[in-house]
mmCIF file of C-alpha atoms in Angstrom:
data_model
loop_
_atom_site.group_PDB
_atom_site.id
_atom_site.type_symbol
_atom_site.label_atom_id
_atom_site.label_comp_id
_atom_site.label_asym_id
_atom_site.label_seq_id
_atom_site.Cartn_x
_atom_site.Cartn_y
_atom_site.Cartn_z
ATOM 1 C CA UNK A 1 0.000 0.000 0.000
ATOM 2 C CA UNK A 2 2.315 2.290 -1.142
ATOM 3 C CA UNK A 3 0.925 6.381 -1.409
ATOM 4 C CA UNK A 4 2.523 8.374 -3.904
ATOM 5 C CA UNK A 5 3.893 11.498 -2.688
ATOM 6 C CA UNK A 6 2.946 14.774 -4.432
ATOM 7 C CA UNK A 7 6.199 16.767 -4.817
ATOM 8 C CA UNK A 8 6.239 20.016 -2.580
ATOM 9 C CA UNK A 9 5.475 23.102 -4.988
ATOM 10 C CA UNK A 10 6.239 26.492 -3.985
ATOM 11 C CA UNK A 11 4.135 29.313 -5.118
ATOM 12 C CA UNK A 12 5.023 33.295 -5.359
ATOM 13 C CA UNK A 13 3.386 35.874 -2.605
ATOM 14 C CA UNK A 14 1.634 37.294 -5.698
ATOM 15 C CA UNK A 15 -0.288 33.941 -6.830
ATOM 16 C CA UNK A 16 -1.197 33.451 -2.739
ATOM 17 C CA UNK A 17 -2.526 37.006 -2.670
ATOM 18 C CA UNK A 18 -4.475 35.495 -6.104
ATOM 19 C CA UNK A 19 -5.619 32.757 -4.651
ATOM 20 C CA UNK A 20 -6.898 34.782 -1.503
ATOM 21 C CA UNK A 21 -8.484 37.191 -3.379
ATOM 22 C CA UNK A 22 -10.399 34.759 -5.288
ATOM 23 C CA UNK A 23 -11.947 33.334 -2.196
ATOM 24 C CA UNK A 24 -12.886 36.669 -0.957
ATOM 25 C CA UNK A 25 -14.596 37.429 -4.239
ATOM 26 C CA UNK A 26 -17.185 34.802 -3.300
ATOM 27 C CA UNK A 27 -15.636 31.774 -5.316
ATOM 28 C CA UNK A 28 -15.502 28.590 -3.133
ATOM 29 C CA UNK A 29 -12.852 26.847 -1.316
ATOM 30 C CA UNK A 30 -13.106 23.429 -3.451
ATOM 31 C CA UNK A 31 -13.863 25.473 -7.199
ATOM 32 C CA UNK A 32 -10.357 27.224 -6.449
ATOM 33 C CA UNK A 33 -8.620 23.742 -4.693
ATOM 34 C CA UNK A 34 -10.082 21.845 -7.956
ATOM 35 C CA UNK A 35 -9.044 24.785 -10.604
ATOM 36 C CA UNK A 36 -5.390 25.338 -9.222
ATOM 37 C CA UNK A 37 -4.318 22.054 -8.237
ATOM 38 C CA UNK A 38 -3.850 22.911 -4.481
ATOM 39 C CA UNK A 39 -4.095 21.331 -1.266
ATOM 40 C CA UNK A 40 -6.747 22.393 0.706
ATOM 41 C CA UNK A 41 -4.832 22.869 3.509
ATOM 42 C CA UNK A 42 -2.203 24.949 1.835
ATOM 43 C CA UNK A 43 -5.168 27.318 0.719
ATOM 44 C CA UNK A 44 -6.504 27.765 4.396
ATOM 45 C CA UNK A 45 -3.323 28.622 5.360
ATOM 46 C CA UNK A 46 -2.929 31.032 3.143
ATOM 47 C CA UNK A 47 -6.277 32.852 4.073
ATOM 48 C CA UNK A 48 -5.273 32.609 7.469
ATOM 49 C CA UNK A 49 -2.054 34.337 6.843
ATOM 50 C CA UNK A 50 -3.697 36.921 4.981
ATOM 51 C CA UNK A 51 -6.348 37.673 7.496
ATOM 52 C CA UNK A 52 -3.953 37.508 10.064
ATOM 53 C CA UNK A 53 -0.864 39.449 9.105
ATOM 54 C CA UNK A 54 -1.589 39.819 5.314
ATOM 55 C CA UNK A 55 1.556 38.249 4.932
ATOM 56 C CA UNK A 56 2.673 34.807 4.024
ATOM 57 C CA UNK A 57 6.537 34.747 5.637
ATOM 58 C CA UNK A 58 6.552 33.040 8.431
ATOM 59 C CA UNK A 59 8.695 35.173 10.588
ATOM 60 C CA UNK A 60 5.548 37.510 10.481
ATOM 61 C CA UNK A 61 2.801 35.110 11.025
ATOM 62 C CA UNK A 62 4.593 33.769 14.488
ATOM 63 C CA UNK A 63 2.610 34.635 17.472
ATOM 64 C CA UNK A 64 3.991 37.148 20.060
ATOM 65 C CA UNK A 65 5.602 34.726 23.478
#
């Protein structure tokens, strides 16, 4: 039972802030997941980040200790 592992992709700040802004447009979660080839994971975090920081480095999206 052997998974096949989807390579790890990186995508540009610009095509996250797309990607955000397509879900805050009104077009759902799955139609973008399905359209784009993402995970849906990597798109929540992403609207997280945004809504959060509205940035996607991770230095900036660290809470305060």
């Amino acid at each position: 039972m052997n998974k096949i592992k989807r390579k790890r992709r990186t995508f540009t700040d610009d095509f996250k802030h797309q990607m955000v802004s397509l879900y805050q447009h009104g077009k759902s979660r799955s139609e973008i997941v399905a359209e784009y080839d993402l995970t849906p994971s990597a798109l929540d975090r992403w609207i997280t980040q945004s809504s959060q920081s509205g940035s996607f480095k991770t230095k900036d999206n660290r809470s305060p200790q």
